[in-house]
PDB file of C-alpha atoms in Angstrom:
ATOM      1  CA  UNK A   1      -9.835 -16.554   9.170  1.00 76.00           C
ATOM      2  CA  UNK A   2      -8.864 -16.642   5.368  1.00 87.00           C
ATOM      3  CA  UNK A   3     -11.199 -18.288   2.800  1.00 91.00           C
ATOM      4  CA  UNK A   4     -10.750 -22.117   1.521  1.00 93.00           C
ATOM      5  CA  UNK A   5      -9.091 -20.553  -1.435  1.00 95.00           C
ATOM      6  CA  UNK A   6      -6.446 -17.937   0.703  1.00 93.00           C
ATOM      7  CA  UNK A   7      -5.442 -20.758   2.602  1.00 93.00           C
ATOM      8  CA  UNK A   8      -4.691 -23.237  -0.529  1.00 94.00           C
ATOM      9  CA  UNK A   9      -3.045 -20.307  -2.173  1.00 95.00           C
ATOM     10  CA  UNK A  10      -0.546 -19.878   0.772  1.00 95.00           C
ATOM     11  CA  UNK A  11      -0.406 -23.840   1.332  1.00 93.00           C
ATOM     12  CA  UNK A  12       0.318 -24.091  -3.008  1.00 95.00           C
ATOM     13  CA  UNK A  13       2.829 -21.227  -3.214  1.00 96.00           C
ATOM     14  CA  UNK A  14       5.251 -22.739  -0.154  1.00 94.00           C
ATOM     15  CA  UNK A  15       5.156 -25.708  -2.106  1.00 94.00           C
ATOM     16  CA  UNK A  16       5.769 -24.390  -5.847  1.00 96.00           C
ATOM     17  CA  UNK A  17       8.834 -22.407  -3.800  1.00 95.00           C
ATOM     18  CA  UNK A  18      10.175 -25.658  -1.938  1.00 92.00           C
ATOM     19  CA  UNK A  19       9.647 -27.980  -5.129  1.00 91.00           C
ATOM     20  CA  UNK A  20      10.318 -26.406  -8.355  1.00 89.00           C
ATOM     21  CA  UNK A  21      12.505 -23.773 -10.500  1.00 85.00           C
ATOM     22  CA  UNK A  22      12.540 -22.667 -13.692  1.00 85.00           C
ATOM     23  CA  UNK A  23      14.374 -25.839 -15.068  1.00 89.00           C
ATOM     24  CA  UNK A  24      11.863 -27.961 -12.919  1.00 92.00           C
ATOM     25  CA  UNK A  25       8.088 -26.990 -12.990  1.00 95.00           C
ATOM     26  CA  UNK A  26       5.379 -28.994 -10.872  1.00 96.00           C
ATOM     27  CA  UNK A  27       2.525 -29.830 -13.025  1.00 95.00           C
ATOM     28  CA  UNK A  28      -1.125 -29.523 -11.417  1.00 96.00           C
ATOM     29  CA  UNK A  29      -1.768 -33.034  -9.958  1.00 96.00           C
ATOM     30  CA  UNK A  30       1.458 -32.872  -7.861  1.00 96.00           C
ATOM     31  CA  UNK A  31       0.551 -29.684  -6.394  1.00 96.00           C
ATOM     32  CA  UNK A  32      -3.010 -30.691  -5.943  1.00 96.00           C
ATOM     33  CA  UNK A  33      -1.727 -33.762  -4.173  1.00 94.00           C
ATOM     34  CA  UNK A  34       1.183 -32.319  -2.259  1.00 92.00           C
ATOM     35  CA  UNK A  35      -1.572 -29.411  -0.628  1.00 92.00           C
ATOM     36  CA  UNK A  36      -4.491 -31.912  -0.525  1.00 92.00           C
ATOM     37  CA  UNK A  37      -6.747 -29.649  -2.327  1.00 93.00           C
ATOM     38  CA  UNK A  38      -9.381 -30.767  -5.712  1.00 95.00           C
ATOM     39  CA  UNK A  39      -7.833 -30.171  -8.605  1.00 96.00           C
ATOM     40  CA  UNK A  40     -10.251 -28.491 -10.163  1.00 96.00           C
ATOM     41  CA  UNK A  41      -9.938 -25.889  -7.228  1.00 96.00           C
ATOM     42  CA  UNK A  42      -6.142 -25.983  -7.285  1.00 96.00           C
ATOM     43  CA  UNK A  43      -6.187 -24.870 -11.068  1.00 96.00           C
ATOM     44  CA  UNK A  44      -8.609 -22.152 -10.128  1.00 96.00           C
ATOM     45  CA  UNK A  45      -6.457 -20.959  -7.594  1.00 96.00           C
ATOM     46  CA  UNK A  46      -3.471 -21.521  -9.480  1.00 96.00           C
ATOM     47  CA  UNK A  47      -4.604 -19.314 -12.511  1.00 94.00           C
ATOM     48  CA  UNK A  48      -5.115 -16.455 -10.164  1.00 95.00           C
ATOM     49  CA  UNK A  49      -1.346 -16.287  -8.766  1.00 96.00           C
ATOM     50  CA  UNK A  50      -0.067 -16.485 -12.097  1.00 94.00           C
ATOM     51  CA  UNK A  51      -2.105 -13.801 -13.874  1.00 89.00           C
ATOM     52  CA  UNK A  52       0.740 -11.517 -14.936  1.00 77.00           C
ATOM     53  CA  UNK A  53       3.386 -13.654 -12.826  1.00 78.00           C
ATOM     54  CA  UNK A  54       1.857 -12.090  -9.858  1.00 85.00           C
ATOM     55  CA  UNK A  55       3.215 -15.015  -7.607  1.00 94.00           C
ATOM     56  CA  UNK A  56       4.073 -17.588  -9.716  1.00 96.00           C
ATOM     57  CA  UNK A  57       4.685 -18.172 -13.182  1.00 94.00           C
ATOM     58  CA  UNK A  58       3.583 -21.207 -15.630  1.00 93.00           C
ATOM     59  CA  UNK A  59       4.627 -22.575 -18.876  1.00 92.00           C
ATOM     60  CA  UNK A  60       2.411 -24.648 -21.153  1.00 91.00           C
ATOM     61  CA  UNK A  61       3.446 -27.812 -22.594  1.00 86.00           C
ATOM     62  CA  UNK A  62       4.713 -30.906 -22.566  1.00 84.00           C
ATOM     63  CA  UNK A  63       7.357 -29.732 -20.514  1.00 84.00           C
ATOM     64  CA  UNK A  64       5.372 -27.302 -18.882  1.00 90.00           C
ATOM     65  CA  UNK A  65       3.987 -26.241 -15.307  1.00 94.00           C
ATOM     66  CA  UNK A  66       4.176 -24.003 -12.847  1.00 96.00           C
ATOM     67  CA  UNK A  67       7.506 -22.157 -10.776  1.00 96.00           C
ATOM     68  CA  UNK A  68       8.454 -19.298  -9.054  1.00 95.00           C
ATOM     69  CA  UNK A  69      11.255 -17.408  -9.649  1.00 94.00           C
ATOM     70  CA  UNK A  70      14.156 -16.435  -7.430  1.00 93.00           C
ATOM     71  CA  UNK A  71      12.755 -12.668  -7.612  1.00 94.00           C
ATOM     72  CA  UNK A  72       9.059 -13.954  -6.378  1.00 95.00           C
ATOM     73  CA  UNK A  73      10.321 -15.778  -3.487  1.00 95.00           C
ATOM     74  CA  UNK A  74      11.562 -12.663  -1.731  1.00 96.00           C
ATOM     75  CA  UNK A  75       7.645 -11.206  -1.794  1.00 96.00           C
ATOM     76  CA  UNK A  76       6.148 -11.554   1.445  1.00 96.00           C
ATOM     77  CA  UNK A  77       3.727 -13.963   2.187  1.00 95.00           C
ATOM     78  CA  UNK A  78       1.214 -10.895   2.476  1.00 95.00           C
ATOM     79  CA  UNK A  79       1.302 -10.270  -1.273  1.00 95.00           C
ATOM     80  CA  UNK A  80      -0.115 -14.219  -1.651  1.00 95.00           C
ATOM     81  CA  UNK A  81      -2.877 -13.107   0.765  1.00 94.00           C
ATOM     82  CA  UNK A  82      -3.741  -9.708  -1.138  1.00 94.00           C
ATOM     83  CA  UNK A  83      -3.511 -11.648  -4.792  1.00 94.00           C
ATOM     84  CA  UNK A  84      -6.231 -13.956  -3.642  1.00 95.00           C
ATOM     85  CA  UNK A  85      -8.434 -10.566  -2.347  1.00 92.00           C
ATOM     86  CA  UNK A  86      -8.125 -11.421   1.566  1.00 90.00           C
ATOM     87  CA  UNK A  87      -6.054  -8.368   1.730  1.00 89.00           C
ATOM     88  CA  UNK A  88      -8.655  -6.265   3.692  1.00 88.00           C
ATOM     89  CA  UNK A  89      -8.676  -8.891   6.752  1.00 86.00           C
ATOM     90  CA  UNK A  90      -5.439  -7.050   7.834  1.00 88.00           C
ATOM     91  CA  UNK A  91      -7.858  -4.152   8.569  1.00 87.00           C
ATOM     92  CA  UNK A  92     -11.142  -5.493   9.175  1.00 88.00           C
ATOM     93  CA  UNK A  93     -12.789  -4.803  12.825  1.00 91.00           C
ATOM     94  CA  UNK A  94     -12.388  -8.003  14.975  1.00 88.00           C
ATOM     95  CA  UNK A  95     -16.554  -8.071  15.051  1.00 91.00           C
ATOM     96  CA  UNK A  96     -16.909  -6.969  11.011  1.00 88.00           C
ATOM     97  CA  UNK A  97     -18.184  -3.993  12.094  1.00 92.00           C
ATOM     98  CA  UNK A  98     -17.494  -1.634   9.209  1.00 89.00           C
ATOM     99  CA  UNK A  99     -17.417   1.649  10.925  1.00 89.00           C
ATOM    100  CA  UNK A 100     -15.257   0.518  13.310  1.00 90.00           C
ATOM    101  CA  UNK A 101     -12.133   3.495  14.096  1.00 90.00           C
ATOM    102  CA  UNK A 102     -10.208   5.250  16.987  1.00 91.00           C
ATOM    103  CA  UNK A 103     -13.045   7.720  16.975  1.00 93.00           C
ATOM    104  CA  UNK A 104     -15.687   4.851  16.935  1.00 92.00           C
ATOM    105  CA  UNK A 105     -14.725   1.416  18.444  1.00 94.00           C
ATOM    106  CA  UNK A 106     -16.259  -2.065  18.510  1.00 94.00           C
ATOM    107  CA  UNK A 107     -15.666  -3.349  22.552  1.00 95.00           C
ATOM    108  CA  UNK A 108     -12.665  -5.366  20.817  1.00 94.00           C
ATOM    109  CA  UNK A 109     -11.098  -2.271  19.372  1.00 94.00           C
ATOM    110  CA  UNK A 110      -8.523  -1.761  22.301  1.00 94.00           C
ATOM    111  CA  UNK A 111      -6.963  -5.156  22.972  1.00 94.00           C
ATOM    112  CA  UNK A 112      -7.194  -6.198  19.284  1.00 92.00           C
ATOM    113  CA  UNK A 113      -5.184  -3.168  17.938  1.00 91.00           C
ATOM    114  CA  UNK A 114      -1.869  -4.604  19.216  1.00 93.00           C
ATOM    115  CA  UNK A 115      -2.946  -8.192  18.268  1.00 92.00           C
ATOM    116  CA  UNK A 116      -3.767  -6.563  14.398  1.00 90.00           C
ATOM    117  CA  UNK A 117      -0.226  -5.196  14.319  1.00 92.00           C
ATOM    118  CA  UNK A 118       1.488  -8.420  15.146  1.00 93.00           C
ATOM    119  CA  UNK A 119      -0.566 -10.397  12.217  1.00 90.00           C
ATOM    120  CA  UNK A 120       0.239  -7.336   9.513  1.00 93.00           C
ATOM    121  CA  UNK A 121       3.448  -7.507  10.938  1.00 94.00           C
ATOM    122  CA  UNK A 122       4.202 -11.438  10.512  1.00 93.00           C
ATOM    123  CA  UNK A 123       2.492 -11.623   6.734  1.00 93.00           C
ATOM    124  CA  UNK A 124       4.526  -8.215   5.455  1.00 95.00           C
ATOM    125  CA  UNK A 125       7.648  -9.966   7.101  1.00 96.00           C
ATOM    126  CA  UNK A 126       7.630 -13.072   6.043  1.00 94.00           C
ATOM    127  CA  UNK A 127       8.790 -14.106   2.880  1.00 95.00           C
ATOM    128  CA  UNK A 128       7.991 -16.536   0.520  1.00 94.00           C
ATOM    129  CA  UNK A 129      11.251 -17.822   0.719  1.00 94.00           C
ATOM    130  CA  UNK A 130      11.448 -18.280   4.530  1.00 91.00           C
ATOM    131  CA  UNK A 131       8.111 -20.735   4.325  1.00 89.00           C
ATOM    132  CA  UNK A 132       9.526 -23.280   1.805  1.00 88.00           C
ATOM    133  CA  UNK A 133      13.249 -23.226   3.796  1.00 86.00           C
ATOM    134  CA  UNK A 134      11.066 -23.819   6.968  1.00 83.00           C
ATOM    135  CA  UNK A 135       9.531 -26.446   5.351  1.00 78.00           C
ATOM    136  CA  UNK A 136      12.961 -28.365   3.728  1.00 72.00           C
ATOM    137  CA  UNK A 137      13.874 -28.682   7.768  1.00 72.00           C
ATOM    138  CA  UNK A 138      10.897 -31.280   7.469  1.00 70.00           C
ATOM    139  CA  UNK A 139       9.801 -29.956  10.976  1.00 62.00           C
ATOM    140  CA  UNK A 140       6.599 -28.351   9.452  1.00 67.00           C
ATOM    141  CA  UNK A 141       3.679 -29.780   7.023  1.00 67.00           C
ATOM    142  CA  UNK A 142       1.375 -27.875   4.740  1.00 69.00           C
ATOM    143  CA  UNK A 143      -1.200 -31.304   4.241  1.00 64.00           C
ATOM    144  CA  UNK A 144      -4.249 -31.775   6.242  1.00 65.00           C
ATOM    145  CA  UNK A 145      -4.583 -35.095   6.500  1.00 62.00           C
ATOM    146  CA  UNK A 146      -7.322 -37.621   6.023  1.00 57.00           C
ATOM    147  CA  UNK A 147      -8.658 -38.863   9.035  1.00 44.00           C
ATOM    148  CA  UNK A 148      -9.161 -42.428   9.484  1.00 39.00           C
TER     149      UNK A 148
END
């Protein structure tokens, strides 16, 4: 549903929220590691969320790396989506179709309204916050991994 990079972003900021502060900042590798996600990627995705402390902030350094502050971690987990330019799925026709309306719908339009206001619904909701405390349960995992 989201691209590669959407879903790192989301997968990177839970962890920056359940791992760090801004007396303890995660440094690339970790976070790169802890999402299972290149580096190289990571860094790109990274620098995005922390253009003008959007997300997530970042110090350089030797004692440097990236946080989020107490203030971030009450944005919802929609602004994450919208930062990485995914926003417009929340109001995208089902089929792509870009003329899709009330006064012109796909065959989906009907029974995917209700379904579109759940999922806008869940991301504006849903804080930051909430994720990484859902995660500290240890119930929940944010690593795909490697099949054997």
């Amino acid at each position: 549903m989201f691209s590669k990079a959407t879903e790192y972003a989301l997968r990177a900021v839970i962890f920056i929220a359940q791992k760090s502060s801004e007396q303890e900042k995660l440094g690339l590798a970790e976070i790169a590691d802890a999402i299972h996600s290149p580096q190289f990627f990571t860094a790109k995705i990274l620098q995005k969320l922390t253009f003008h402390n959007q997300v997530i902030s970042s110090v350089r350094g030797p004692n440097g790396g990236f946080y989020i502050t107490d203030a971030a971690k009450q944005k919802s987990v929609k602004s994450i989506v919208e930062v990485m330019g995914d926003g417009d799925l929340f109001d995208k026709c089902v089929l792509g179709l870009n003329r899709c309306s009330e006064k012109n719908p796909c065959p989906m339009h009907d029974q995917y309204k209700p379904i579109r206001v759940d999922f806008v619904t869940l991301f504006e909701h849903q804080t930051i916050e909430e994720m990484a405390q859902e995660m500290n349960s240890g119930s929940f995992f944010i690593r795909n991994e490697e099949s054997s």
